[in-house]
mmCIF file of C-alpha atoms in Angstrom:
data_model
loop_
_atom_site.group_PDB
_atom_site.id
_atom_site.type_symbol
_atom_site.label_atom_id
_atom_site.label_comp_id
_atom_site.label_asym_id
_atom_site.label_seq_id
_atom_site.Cartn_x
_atom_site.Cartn_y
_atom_site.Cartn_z
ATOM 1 C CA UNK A 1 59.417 113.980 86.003
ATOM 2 C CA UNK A 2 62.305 111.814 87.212
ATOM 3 C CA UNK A 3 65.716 112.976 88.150
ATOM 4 C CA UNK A 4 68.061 111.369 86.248
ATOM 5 C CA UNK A 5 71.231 111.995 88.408
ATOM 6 C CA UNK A 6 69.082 110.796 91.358
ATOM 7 C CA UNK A 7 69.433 112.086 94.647
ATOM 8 C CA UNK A 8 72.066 111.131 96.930
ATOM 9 C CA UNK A 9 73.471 110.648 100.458
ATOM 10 C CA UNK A 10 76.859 110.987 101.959
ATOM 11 C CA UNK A 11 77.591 109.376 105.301
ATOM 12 C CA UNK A 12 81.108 110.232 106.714
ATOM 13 C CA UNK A 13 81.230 112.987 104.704
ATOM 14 C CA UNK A 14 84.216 114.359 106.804
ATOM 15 C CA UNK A 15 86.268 112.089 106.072
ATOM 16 C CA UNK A 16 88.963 110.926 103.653
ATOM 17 C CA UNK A 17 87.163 109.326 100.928
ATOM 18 C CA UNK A 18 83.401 111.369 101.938
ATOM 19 C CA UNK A 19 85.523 114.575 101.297
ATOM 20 C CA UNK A 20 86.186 112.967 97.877
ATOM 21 C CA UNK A 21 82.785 111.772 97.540
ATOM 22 C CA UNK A 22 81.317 115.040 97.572
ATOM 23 C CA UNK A 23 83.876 116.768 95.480
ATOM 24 C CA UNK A 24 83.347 114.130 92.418
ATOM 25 C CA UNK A 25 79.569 114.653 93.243
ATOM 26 C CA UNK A 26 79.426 118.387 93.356
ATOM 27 C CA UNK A 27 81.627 118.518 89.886
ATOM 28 C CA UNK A 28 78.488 118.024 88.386
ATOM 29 C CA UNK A 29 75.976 120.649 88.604
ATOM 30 C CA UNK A 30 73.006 119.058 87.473
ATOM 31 C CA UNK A 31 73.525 116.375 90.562
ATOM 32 C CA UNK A 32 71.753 116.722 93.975
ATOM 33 C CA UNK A 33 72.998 115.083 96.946
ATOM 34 C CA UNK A 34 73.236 115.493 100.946
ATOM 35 C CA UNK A 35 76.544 115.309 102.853
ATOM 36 C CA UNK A 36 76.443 114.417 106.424
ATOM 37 C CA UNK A 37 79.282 114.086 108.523
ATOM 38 C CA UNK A 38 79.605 112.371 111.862
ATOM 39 C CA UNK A 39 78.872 114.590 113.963
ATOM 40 C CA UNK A 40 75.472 115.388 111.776
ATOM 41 C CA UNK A 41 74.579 111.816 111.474
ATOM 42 C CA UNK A 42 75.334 108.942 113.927
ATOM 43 C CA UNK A 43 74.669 105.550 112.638
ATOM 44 C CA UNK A 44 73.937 104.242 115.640
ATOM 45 C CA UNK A 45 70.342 106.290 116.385
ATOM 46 C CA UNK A 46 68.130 104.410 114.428
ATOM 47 C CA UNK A 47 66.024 107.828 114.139
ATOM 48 C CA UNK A 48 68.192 109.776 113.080
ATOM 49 C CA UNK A 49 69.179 107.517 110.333
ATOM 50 C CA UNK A 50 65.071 106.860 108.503
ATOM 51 C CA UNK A 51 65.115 110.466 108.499
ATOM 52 C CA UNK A 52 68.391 111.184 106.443
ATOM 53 C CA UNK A 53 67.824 108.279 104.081
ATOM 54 C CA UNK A 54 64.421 109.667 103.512
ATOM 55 C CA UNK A 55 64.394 111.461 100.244
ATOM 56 C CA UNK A 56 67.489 109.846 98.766
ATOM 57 C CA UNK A 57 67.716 107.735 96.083
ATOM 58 C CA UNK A 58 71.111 106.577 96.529
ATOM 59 C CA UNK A 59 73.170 106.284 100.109
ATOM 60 C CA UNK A 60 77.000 105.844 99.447
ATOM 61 C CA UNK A 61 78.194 104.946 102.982
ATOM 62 C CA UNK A 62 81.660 106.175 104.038
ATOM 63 C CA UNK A 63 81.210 106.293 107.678
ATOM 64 C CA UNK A 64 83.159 103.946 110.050
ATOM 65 C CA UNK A 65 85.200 103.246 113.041
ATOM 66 C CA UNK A 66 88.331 103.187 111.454
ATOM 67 C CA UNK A 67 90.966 102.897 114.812
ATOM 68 C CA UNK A 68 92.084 99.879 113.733
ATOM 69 C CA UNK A 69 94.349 99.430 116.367
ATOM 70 C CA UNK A 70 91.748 100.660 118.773
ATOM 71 C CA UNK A 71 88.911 98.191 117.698
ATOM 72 C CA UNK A 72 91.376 95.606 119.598
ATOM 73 C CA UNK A 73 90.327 96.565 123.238
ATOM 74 C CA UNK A 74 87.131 98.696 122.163
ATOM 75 C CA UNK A 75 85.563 96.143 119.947
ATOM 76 C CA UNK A 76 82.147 96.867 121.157
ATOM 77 C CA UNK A 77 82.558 100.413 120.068
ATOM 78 C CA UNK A 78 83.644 99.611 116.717
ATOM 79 C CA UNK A 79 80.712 97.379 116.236
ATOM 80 C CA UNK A 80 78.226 99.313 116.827
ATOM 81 C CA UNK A 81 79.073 101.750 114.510
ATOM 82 C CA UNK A 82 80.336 98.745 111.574
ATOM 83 C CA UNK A 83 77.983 96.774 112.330
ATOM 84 C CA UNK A 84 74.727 97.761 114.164
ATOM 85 C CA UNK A 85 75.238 101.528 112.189
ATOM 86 C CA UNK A 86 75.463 99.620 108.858
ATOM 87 C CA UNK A 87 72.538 97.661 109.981
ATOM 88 C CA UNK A 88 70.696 100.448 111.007
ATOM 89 C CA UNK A 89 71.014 101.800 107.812
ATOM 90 C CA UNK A 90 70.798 99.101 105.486
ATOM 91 C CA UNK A 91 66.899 98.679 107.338
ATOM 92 C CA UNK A 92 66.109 102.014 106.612
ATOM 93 C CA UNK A 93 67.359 101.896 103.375
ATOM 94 C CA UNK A 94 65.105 98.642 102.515
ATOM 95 C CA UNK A 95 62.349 100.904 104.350
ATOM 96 C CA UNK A 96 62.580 103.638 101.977
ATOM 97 C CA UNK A 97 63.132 101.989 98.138
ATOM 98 C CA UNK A 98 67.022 103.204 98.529
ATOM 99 C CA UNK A 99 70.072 101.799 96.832
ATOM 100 C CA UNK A 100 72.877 101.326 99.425
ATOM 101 C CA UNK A 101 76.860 101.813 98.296
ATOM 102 C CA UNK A 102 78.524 100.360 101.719
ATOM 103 C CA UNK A 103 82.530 100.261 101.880
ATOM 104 C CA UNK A 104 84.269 97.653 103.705
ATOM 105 C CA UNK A 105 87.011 96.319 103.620
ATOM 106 C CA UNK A 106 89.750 93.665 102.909
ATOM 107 C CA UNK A 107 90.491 92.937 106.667
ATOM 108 C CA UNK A 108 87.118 90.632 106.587
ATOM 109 C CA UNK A 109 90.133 88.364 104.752
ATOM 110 C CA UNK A 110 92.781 86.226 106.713
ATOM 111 C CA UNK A 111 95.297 87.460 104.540
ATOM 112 C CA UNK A 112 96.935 83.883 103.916
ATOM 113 C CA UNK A 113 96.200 83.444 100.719
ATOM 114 C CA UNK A 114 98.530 83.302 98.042
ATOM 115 C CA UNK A 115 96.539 84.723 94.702
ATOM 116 C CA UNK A 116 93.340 86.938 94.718
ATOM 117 C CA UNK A 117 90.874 86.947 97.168
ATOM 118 C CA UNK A 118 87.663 87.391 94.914
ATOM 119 C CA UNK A 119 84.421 88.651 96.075
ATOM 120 C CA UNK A 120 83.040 85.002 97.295
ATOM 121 C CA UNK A 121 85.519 84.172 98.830
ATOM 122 C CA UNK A 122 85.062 82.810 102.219
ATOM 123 C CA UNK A 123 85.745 85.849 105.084
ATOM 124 C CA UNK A 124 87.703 84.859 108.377
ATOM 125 C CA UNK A 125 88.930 88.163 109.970
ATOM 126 C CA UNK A 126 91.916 88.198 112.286
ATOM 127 C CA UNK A 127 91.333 91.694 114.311
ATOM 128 C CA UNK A 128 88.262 93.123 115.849
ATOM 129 C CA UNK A 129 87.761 96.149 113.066
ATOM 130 C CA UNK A 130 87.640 93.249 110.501
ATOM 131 C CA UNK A 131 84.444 91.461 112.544
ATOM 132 C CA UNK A 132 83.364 94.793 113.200
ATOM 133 C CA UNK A 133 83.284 95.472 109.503
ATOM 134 C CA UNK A 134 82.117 92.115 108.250
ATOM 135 C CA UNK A 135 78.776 92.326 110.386
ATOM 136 C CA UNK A 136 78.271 95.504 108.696
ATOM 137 C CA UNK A 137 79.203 93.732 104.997
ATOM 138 C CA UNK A 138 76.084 90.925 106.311
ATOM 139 C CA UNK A 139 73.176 93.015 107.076
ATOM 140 C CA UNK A 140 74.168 94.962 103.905
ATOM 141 C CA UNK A 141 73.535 91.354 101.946
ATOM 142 C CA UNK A 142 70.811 90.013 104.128
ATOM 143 C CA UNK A 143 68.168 93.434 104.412
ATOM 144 C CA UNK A 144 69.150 94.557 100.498
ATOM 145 C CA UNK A 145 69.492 91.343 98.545
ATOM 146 C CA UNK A 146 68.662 93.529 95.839
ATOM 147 C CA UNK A 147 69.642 97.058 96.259
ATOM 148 C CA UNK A 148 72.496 96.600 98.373
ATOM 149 C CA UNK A 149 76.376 97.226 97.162
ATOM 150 C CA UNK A 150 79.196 96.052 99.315
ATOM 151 C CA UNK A 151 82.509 97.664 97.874
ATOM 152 C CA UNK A 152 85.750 96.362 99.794
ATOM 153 C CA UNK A 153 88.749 98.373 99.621
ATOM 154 C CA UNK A 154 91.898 98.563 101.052
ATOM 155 C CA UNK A 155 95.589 100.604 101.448
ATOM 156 C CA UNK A 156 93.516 103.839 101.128
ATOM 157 C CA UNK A 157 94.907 107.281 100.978
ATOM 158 C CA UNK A 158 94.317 110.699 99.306
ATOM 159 C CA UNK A 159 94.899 114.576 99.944
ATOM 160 C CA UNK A 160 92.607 114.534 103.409
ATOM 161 C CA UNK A 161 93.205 113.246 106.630
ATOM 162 C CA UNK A 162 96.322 110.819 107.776
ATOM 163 C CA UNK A 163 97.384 107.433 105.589
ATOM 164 C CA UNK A 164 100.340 105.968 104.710
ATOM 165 C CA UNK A 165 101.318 108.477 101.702
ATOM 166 C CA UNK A 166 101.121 111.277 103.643
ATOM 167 C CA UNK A 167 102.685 110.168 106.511
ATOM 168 C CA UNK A 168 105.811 108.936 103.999
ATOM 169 C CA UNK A 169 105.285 112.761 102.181
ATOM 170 C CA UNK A 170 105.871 114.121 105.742
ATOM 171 C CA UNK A 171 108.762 111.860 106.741
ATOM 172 C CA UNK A 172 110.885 112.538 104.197
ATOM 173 C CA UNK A 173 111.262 115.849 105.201
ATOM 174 C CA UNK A 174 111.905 115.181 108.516
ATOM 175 C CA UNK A 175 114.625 111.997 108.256
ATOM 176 C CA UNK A 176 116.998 110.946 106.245
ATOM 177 C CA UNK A 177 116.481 107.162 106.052
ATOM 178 C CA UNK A 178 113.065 105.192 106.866
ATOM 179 C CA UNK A 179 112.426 101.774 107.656
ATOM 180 C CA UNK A 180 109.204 100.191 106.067
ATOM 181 C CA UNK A 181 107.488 96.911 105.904
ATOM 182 C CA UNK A 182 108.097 94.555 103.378
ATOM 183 C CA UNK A 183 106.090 91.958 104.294
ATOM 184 C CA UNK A 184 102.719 92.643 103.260
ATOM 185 C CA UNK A 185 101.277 92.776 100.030
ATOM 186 C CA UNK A 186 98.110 94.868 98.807
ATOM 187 C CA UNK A 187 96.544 97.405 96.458
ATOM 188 C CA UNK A 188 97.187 101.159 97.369
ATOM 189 C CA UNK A 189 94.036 102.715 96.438
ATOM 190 C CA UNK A 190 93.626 106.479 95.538
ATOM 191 C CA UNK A 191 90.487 107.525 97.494
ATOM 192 C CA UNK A 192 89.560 110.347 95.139
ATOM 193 C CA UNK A 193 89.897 107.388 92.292
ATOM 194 C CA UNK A 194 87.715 104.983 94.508
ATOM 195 C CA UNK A 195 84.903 108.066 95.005
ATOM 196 C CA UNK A 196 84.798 108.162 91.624
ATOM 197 C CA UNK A 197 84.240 104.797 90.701
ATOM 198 C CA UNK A 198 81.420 104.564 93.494
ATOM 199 C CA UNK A 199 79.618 107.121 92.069
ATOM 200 C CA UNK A 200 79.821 105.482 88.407
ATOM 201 C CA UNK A 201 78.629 102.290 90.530
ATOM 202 C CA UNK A 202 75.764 104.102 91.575
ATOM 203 C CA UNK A 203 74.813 105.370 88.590
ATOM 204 C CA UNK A 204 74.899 102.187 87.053
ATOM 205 C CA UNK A 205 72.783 100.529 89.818
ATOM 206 C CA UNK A 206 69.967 103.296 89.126
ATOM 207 C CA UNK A 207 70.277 102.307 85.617
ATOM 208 C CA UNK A 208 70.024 98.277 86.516
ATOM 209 C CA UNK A 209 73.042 97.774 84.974
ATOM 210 C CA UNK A 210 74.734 96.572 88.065
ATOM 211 C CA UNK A 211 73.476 93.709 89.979
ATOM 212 C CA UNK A 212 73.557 93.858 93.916
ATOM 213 C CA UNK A 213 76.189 92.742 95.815
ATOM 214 C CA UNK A 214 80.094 92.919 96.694
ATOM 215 C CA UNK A 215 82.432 94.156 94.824
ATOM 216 C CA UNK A 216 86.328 95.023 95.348
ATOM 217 C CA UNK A 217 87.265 98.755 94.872
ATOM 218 C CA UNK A 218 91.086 98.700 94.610
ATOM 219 C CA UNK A 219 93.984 99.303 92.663
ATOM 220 C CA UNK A 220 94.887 96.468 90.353
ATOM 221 C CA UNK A 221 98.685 94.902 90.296
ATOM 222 C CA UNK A 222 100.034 94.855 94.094
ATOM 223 C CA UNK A 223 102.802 96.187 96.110
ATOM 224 C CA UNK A 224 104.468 96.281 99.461
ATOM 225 C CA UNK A 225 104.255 99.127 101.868
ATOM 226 C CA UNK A 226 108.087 99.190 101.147
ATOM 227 C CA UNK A 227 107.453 99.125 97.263
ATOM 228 C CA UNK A 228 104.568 101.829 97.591
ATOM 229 C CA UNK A 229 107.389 104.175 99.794
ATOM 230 C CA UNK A 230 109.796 103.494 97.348
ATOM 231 C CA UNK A 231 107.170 104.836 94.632
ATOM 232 C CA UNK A 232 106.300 107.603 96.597
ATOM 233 C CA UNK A 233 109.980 108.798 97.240
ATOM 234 C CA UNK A 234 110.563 108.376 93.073
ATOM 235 C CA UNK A 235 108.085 109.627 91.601
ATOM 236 C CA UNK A 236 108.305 112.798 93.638
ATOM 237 C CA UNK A 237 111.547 113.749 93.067
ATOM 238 C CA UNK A 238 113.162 111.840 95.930
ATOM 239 C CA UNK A 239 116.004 109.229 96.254
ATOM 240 C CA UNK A 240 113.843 105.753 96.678
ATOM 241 C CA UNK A 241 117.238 104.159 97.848
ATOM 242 C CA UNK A 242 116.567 106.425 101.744
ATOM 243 C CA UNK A 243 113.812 103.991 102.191
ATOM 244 C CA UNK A 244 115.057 100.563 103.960
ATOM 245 C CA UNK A 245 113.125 97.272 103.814
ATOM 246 C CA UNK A 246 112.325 95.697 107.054
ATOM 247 C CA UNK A 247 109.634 93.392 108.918
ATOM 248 C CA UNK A 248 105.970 93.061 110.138
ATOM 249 C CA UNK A 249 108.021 91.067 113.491
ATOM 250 C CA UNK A 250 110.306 94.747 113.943
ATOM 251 C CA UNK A 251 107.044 96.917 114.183
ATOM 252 C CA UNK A 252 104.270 95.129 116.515
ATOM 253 C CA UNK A 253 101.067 96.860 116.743
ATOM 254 C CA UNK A 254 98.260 95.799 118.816
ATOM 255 C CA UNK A 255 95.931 94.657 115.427
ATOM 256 C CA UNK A 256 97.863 91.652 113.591
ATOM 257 C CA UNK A 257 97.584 92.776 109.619
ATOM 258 C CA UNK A 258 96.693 90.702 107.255
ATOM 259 C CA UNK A 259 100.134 89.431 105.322
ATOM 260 C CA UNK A 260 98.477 89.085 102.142
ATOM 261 C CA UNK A 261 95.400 91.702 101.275
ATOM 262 C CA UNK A 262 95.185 90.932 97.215
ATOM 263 C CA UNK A 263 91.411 91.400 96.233
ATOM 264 C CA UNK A 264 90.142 90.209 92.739
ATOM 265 C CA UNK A 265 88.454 92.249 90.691
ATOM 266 C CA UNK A 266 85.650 89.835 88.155
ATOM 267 C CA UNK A 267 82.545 91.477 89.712
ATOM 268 C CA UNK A 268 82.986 94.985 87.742
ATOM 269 C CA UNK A 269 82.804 93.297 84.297
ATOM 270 C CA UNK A 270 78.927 92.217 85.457
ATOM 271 C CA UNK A 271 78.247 96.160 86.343
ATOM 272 C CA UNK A 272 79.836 97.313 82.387
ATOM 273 C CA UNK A 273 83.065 98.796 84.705
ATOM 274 C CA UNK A 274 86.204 97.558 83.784
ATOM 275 C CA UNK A 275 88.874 97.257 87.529
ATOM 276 C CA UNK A 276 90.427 99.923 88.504
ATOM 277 C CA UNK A 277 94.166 101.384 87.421
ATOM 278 C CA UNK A 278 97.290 99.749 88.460
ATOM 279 C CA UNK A 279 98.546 101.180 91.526
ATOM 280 C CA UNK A 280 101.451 102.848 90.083
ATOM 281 C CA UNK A 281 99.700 104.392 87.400
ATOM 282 C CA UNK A 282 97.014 105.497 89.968
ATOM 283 C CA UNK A 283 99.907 107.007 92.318
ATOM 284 C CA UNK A 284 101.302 108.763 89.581
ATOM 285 C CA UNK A 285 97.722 110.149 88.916
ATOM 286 C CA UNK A 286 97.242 111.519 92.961
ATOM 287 C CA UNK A 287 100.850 112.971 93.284
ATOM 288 C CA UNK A 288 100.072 114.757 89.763
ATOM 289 C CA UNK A 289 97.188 116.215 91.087
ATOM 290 C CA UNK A 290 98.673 117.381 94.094
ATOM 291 C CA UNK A 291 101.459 119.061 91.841
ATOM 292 C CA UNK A 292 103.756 116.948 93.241
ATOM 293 C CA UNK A 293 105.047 115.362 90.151
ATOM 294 C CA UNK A 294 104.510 116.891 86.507
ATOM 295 C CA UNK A 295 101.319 115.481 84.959
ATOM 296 C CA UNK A 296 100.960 112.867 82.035
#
């Protein structure tokens, strides 16, 4: 008898968005699935990898070299975990008769674009992590024409680990005034809101519903990192006016960002999904559940 739900994998599983992976996954009883964490699967042992996939029906990847900064002098490093990993994985999952989920991102973009990059649109990364990532995003395409799911995100945060909402959530305890970018425009992205929508992805793929191939998993609308600080200070409580608008030029950091990171969002209508939430709306939604602000 066949499982309906399947039988999935979760790689990264530490993680930000794996922790949220496995909590939308485990809120349903009737759903099996395996979570694996880094340090109980490495990408990069070829091994190690045939025998996790083996069993699955579904593999939602969430592991990566994230250092973004880092990738800049360790590029090698970061490659071989978002890009030979993701290959390694993508072969075993073509090996096995598995559905892939892969997440990349939107630094495979130059960022110098001036409306939304959609999903074809032609990839030219400025840092290492971006290459890194975008060799990962090819052997996805090239070894599961058919089975394999590229989902690019980007401005991620949630409860777990460190991102920029946190780090703003902290701060404002700690000064009185901050100074944020105002310079570059993207899609905050709730990870717990992005989990969910790769599991409905998933589900849909099973069903044949949704055709292989990339798709953007962010927030619609767009903001600023100075517009999302501003929304985090308001809508918990806080005066937005103690966060000050400067530039990308004032804060140098070894990785140049992209200055525009504004993904379309056509491909979901193909899979029956409609895009996600605007940001603010989806902001709202995180704080709420943290009990930060009342809930709607």
């Amino acid at each position: 008898m066949t499982d309906k739900n399947g039988n999935w994998l979760v790689t990264g599983a530490g993680g930000m968005l794996g922790q949220d992976l496995v909590t939308v996954l485990g809120a349903d009883p009737a759903r099996r699935f395996t979570a694996a964490t880094r340090a109980e699967l490495d990408l990069t042992d070829p091994e190690a990898v045939r025998a996790a996939v083996t069993g699955h029906d579904v593999v939602i990847n969430a592991a990566a070299w994230t250092d973004v900064d880092g990738a800049e002098t360790r590029e090698d490093e970061a490659t071989a975990v978002n890009g030979a990993g993701v290959e390694n994985l993508a072969r075993a999952c073509a090996q096995a008769g598995v559905r892939l989920l892969h997440v990349s991102t939107d630094y495979v973009f130059p960022g110098d674009a001036s409306q939304p990059y959609q999903e074809d649109a032609p990839t030219a990364p400025i840092n290492a992590y971006g290459r890194s990532k975008l060799v990962g995003e090819r052997a996805v395409t090239r070894l599961l024409p058919e089975t394999g799911y590229v989902v690019r995100t980007a401005w991620l945060y949630g409860t777990h680990g460190r991102n920029f909402v946190n780090t703003m959530l902290r701060l404002a305890t700690e000064r009185e005034q901050l100074t944020v970018v105002d310079d570059q425009l993207g899609q905050p992205t709730w990870s717990y809101a992005l989990a969910s929508r790769l599991v409905e992805l998933g589900d849909a793929a099973r069903a044949g519903a949704a055709p292989a191939g990339i798709y953007h998993g962010t927030a619609s609308g767009q903001t600023t990192w100075f517009g999302l600080a501003r929304a985090v200070f308001a809508l918990s409580g806080l005066d937005p006016d103690r966060v000050r608008p400067t530039t990308s030029e004032n804060y140098p950091l070894p990785a140049p960002r992209p200055a525009y990171s504004v993904l379309g969002h056509d491909r979901w209508r193909s899979a029956g999904l409609a895009p996600m939430p605007d940001w603010h709306e989806m902001l709202g939604g995180a704080l709420a559940d943290r009990g930060l602000v009342p809930a709607t």
